[in-house]
CSV table of C-alpha atoms and ligand atoms in Angstrom, one decimal:
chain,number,residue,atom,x,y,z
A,292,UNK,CA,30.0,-114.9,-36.2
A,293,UNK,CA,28.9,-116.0,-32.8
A,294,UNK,CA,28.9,-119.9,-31.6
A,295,UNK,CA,26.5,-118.8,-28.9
A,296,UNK,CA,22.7,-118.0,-29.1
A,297,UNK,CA,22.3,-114.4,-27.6
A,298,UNK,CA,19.3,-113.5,-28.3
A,299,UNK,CA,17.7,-114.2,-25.2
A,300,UNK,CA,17.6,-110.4,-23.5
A,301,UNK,CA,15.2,-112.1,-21.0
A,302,UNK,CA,18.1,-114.1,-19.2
A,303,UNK,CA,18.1,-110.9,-16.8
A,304,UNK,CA,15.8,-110.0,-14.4
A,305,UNK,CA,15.8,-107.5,-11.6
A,306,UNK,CA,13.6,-107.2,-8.7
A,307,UNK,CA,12.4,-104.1,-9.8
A,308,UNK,CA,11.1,-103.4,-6.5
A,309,UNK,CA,14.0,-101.8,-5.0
A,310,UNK,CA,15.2,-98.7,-6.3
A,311,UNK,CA,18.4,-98.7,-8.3
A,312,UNK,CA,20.9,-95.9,-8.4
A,313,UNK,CA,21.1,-96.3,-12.1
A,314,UNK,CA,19.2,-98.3,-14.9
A,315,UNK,CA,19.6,-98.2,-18.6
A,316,UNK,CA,16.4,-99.5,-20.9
A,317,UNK,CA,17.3,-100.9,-24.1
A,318,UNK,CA,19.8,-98.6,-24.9
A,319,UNK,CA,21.9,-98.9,-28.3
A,320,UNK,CA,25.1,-96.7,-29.3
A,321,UNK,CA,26.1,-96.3,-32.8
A,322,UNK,CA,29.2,-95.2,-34.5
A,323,UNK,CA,28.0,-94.4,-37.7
A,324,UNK,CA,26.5,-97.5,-38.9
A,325,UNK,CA,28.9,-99.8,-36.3
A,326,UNK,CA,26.1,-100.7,-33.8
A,327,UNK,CA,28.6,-101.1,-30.4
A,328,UNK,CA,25.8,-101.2,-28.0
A,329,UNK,CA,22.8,-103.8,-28.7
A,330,UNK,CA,19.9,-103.2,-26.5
A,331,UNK,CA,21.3,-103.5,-23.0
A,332,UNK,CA,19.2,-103.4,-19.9
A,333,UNK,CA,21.2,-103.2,-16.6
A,334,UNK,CA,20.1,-102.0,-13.0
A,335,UNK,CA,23.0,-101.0,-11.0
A,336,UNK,CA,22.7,-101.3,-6.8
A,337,UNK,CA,23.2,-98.8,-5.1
A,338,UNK,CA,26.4,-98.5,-2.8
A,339,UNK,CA,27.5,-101.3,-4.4
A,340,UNK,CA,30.3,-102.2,-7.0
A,341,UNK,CA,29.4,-103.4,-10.2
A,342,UNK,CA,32.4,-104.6,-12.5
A,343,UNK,CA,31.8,-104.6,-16.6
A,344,UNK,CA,33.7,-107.7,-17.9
A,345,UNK,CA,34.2,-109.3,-21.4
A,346,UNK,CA,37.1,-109.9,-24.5
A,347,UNK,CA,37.9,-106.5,-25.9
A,348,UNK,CA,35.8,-104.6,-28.0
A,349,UNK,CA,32.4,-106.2,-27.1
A,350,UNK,CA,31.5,-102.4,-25.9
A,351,UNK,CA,32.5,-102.0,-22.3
A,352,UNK,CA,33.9,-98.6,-22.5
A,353,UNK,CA,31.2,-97.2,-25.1
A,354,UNK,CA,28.4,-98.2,-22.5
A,355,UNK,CA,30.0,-97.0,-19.3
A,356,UNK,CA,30.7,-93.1,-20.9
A,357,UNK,CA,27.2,-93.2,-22.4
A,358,UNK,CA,26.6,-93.9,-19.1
A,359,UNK,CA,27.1,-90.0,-18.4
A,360,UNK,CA,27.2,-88.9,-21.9
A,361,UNK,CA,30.7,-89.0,-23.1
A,362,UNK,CA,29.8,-90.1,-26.3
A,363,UNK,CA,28.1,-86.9,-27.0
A,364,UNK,CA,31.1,-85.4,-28.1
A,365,UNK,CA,31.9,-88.2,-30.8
A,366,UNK,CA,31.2,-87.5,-34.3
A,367,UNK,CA,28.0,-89.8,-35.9
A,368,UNK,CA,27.5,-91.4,-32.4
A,369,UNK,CA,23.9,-92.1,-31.8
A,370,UNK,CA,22.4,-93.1,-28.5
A,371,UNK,CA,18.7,-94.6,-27.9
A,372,UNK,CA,17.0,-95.8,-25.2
A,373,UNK,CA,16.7,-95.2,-21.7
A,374,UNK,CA,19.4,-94.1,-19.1
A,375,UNK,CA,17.3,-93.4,-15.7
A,376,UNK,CA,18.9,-91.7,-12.8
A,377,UNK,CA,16.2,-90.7,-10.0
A,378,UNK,CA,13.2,-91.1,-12.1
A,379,UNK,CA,15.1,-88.8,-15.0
A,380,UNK,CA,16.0,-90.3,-18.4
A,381,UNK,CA,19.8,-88.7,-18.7
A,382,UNK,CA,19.3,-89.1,-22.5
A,383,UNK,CA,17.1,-86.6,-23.2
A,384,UNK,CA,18.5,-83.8,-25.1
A,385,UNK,CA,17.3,-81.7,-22.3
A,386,UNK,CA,18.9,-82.8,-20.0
A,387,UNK,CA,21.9,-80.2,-18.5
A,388,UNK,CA,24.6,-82.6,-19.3
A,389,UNK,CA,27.0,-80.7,-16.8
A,390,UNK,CA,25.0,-81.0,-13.7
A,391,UNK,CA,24.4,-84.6,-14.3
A,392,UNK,CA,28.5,-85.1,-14.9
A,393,UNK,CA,28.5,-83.2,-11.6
A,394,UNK,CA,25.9,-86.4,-10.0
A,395,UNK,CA,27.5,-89.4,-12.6
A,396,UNK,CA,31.4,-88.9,-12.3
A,397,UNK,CA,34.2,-90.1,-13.8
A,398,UNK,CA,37.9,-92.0,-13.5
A,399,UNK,CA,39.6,-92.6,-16.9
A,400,UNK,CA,42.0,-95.8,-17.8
A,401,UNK,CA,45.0,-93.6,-17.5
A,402,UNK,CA,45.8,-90.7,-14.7
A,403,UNK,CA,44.5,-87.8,-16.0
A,404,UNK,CA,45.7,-84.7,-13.5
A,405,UNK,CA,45.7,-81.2,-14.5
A,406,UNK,CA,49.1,-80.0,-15.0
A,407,UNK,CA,48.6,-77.7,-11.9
A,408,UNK,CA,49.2,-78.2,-8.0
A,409,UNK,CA,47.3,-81.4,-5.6
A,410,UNK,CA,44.9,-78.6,-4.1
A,411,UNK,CA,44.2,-77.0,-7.6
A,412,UNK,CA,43.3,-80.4,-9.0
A,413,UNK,CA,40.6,-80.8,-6.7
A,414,UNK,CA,39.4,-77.2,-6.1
A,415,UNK,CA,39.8,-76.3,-10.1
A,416,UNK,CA,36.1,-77.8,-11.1
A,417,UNK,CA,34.6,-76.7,-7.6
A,418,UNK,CA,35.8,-73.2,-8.2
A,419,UNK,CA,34.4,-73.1,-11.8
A,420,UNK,CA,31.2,-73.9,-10.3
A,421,UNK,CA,31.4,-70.6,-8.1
A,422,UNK,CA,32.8,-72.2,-4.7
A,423,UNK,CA,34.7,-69.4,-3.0
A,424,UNK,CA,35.0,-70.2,0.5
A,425,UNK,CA,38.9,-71.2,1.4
A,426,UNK,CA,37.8,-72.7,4.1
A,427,UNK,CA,35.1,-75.0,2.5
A,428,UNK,CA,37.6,-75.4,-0.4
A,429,UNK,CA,40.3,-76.7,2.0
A,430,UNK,CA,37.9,-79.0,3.6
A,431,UNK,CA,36.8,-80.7,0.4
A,432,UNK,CA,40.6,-81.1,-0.5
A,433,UNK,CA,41.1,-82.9,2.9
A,434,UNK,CA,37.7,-85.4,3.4
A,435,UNK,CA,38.8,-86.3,-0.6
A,436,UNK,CA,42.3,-87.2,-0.5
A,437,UNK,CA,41.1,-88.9,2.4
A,438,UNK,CA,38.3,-91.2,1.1
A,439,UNK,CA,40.7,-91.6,-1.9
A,440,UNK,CA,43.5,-92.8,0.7
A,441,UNK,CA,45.9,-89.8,-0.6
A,442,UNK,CA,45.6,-87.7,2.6
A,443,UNK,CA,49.0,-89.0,4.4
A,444,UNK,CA,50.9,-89.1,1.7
A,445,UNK,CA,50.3,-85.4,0.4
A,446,UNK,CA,49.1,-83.3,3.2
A,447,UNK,CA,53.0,-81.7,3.1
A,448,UNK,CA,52.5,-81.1,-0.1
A,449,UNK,CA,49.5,-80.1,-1.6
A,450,UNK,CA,51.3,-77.0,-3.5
A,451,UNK,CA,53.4,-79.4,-5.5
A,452,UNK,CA,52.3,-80.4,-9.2
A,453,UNK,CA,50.3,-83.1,-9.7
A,454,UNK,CA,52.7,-84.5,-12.0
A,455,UNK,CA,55.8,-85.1,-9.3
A,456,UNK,CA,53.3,-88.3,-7.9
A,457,UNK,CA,53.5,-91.7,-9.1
A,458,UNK,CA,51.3,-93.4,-11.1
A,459,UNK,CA,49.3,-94.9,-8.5
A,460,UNK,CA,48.9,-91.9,-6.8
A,461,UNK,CA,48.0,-89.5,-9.4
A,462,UNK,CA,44.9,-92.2,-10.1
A,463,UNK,CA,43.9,-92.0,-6.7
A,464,UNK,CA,44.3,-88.0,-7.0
A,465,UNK,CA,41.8,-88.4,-10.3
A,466,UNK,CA,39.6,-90.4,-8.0
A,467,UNK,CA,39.6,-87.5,-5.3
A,468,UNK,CA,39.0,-85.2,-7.7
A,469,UNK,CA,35.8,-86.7,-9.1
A,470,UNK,CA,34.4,-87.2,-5.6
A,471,UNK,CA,35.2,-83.7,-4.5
A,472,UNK,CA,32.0,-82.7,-7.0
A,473,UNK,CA,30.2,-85.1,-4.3
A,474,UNK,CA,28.7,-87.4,-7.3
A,475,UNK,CA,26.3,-90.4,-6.3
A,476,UNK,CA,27.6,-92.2,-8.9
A,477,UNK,CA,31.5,-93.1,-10.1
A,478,UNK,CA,32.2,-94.6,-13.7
A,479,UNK,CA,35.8,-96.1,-13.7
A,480,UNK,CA,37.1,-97.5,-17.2
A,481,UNK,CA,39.7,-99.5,-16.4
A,482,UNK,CA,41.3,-97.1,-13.1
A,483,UNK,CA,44.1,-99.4,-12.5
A,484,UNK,CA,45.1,-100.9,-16.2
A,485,UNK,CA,48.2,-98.7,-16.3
A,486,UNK,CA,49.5,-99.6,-12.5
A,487,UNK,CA,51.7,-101.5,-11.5
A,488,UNK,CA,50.3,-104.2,-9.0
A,489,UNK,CA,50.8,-102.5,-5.5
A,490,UNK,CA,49.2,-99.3,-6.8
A,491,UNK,CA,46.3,-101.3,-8.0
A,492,UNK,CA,45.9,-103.0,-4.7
A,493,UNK,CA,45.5,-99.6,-3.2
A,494,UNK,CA,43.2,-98.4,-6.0
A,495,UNK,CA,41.1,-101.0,-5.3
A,496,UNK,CA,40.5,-100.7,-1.2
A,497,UNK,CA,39.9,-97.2,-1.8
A,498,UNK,CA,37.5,-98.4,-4.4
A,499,UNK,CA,36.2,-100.9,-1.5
A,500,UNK,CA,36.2,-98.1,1.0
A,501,UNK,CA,34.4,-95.9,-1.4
A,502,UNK,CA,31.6,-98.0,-2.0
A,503,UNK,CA,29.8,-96.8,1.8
A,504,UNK,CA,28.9,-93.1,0.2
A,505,UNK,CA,28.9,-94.3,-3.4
A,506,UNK,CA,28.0,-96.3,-6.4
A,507,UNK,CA,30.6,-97.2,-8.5
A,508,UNK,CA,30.4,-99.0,-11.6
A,509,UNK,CA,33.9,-100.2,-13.0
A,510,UNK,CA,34.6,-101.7,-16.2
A,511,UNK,CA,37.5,-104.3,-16.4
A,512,UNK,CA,39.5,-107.1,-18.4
A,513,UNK,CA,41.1,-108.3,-15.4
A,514,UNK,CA,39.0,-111.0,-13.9
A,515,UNK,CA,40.8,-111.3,-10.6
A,516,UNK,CA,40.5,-108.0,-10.4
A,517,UNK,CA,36.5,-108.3,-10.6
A,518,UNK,CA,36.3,-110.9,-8.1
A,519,UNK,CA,38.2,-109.4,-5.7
A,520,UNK,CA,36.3,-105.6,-5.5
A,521,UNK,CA,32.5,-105.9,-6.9
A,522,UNK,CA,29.8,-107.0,-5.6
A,523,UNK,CA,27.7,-107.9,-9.1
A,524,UNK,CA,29.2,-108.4,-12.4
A,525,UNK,CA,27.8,-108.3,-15.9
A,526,UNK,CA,29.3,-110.1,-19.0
A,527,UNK,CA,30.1,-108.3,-21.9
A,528,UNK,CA,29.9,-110.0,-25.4
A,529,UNK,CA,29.6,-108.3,-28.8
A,530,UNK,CA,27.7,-105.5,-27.6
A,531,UNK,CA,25.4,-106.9,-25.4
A,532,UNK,CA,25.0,-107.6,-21.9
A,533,UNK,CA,24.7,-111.6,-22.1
A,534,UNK,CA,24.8,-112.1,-18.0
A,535,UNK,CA,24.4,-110.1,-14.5
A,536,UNK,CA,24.6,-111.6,-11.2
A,537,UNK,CA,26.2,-111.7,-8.1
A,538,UNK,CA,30.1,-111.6,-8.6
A,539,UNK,CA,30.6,-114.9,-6.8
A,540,UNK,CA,27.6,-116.8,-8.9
A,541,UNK,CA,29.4,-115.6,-12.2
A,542,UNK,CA,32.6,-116.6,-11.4
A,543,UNK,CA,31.3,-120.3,-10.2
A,544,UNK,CA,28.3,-121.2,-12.2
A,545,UNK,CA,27.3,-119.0,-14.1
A,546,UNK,CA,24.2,-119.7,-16.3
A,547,UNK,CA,25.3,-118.7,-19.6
A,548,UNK,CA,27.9,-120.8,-22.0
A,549,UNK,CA,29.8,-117.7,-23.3
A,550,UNK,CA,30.1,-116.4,-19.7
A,551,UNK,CA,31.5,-119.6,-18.5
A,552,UNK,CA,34.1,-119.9,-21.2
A,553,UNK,CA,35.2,-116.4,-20.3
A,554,UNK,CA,35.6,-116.9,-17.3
A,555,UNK,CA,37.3,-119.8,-17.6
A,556,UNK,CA,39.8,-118.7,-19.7
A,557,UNK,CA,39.1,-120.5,-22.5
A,558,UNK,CA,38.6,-116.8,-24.7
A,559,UNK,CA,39.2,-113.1,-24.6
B,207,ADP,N1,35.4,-93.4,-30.6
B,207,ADP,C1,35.0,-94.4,-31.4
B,207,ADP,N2,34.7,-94.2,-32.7
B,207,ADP,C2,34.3,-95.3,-33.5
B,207,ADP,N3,34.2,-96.5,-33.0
B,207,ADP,C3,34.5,-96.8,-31.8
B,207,ADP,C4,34.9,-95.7,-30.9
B,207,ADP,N4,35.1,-96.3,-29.6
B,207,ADP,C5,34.9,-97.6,-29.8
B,207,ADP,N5,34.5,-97.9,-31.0
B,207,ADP,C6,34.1,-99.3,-31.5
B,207,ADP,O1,33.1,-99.7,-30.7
B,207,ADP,C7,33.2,-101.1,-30.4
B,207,ADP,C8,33.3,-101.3,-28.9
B,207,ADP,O2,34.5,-100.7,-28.4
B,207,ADP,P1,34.7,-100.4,-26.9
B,207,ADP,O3,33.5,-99.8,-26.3
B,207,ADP,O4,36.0,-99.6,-26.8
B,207,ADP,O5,35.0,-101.9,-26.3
B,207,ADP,P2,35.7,-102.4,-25.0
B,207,ADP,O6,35.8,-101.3,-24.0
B,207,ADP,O7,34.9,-103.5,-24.5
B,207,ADP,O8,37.1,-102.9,-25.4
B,207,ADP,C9,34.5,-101.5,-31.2
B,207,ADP,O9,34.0,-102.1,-32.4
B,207,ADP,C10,35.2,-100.3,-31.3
B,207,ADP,O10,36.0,-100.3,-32.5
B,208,MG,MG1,37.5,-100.4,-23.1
């Protein structure tokens, strides 16, 4: 099926003396007997941006929300190995899978926003969680539409639906709203895929600007796009993660055949 060899899992090493935000060991994802996930060991850096590429299909999305458990939900969905977060293996059916959403955020491919006002998107999970406090509330509405570069635009108007801002904009409103749970970690499949180019340039500073209080880990198919915002990328490729490096080595030489020829163009 594949030209390339891809068998050789040792291709990536970490310096496993530094501690990562995030690590997955040897972690496989099944949908019923379609194996999507094939063993992948990753170490994400953190306050850093790490950028998922590779052809469709090869698995990017089904990593990233087992990531935080997304794929719970999914019928015949299976999920071994190891997915560490401060010494804690998120995988274990233990674990309080709502807390750790509230640590290990996300941003969907397309805006997402409650059909309620700016401030209620924001406030609506905080409130759930038994945040009372107007005043607190208020301040969390303002520092995130801030470090999601909202603020200006919708300070006049944060009684207004949700659904009366533009495309880019309601994105960046889905990015305040993850951050106003205060995560450490932000999964983003795809954020700007449905934007036009100008709101994708602002999606990405924030993302840029984000990066100082988190760790974001962003899965992609647009290449420029990669090179431009993260700081590592890891390629993709029939359900396993074939190469991770720093962006710029992966971009110019990387070590792998089926990387380069992604890159390159030549497939995908
Ligand atoms: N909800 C699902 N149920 C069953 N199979 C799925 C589901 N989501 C993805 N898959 C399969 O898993 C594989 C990887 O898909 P995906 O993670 O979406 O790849 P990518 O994000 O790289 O395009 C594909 O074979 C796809 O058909
Ligand atoms: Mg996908």
């Amino acid at each position: 099926m594949s030209a390339y060899n891809l068998e050789d899992r040792h291709i990536i090493t970490f310096d496993k003396s530094q501690e990562k935000a995030l690590y997955t060991d040897d972690l496989h994802v099944w949908y019923g007997q379609n194996e999507a996930i094939k063993g992948v060991d990753l170490e994400f850096e953190k306050n850093k941006i790490t950028a998922l590429i590779g052809p469709s299909g090869c698995g990017k999305s089904t990593y990233l929300r087992s990531l935080n458990r997304m794929n719970d939900g999914i019928a015949n969905t299976k999920v071994t190995g190891k997915i560490m977060y401060k010494g804690v293996d998120v995988n274990q059916p233990n674990v309080d899978v709502y807390e750790m959403r509230k640590r290990i955020g996300m941003v969907f491919q397309r805006p997402n926003p409650f059909s309620k006002s700016i401030y209620e998107n924001i406030t609506f999970a905080l409130k759930r969680h038994g945040e009372k406090d107007k005043k607190k509330l208020d301040e969390i509405v303002e520092t995130s539409l801030k470090q999601a570069a909202l603020w200006n635009q919708v300070k006049d108007s944060l009684h207004k639906s949700a659904l009366a801002l533009s495309g880019g904009q309601q994105q960046r409103l889905c990015i305040a709203r993850a951050i106003a749970m205060k995560p450490d970690i932000l999964l983003l499949d795809e954020p700007a895929s449905a934007l036009d180019p100008i709101s994708t340039g602002t999606v990405e500073e924030t993302l840029i600007n984000l990066k100082e209080n988190y760790t974001i880990i962003i899965v992609t198919h647009n290449m420029q796009q990669a090179a431009r915002i993260s700081d590592y990328t890891s390629f993709f490729y029939l359900g396993k993660a074939i190469e991770y490096d720093e962006t710029r080595k992966i971009f110019t030489r990387p070590k792998i055949q089926a990387t380069e020829d992604y890159v390159s163009g030549h497939f995908g």
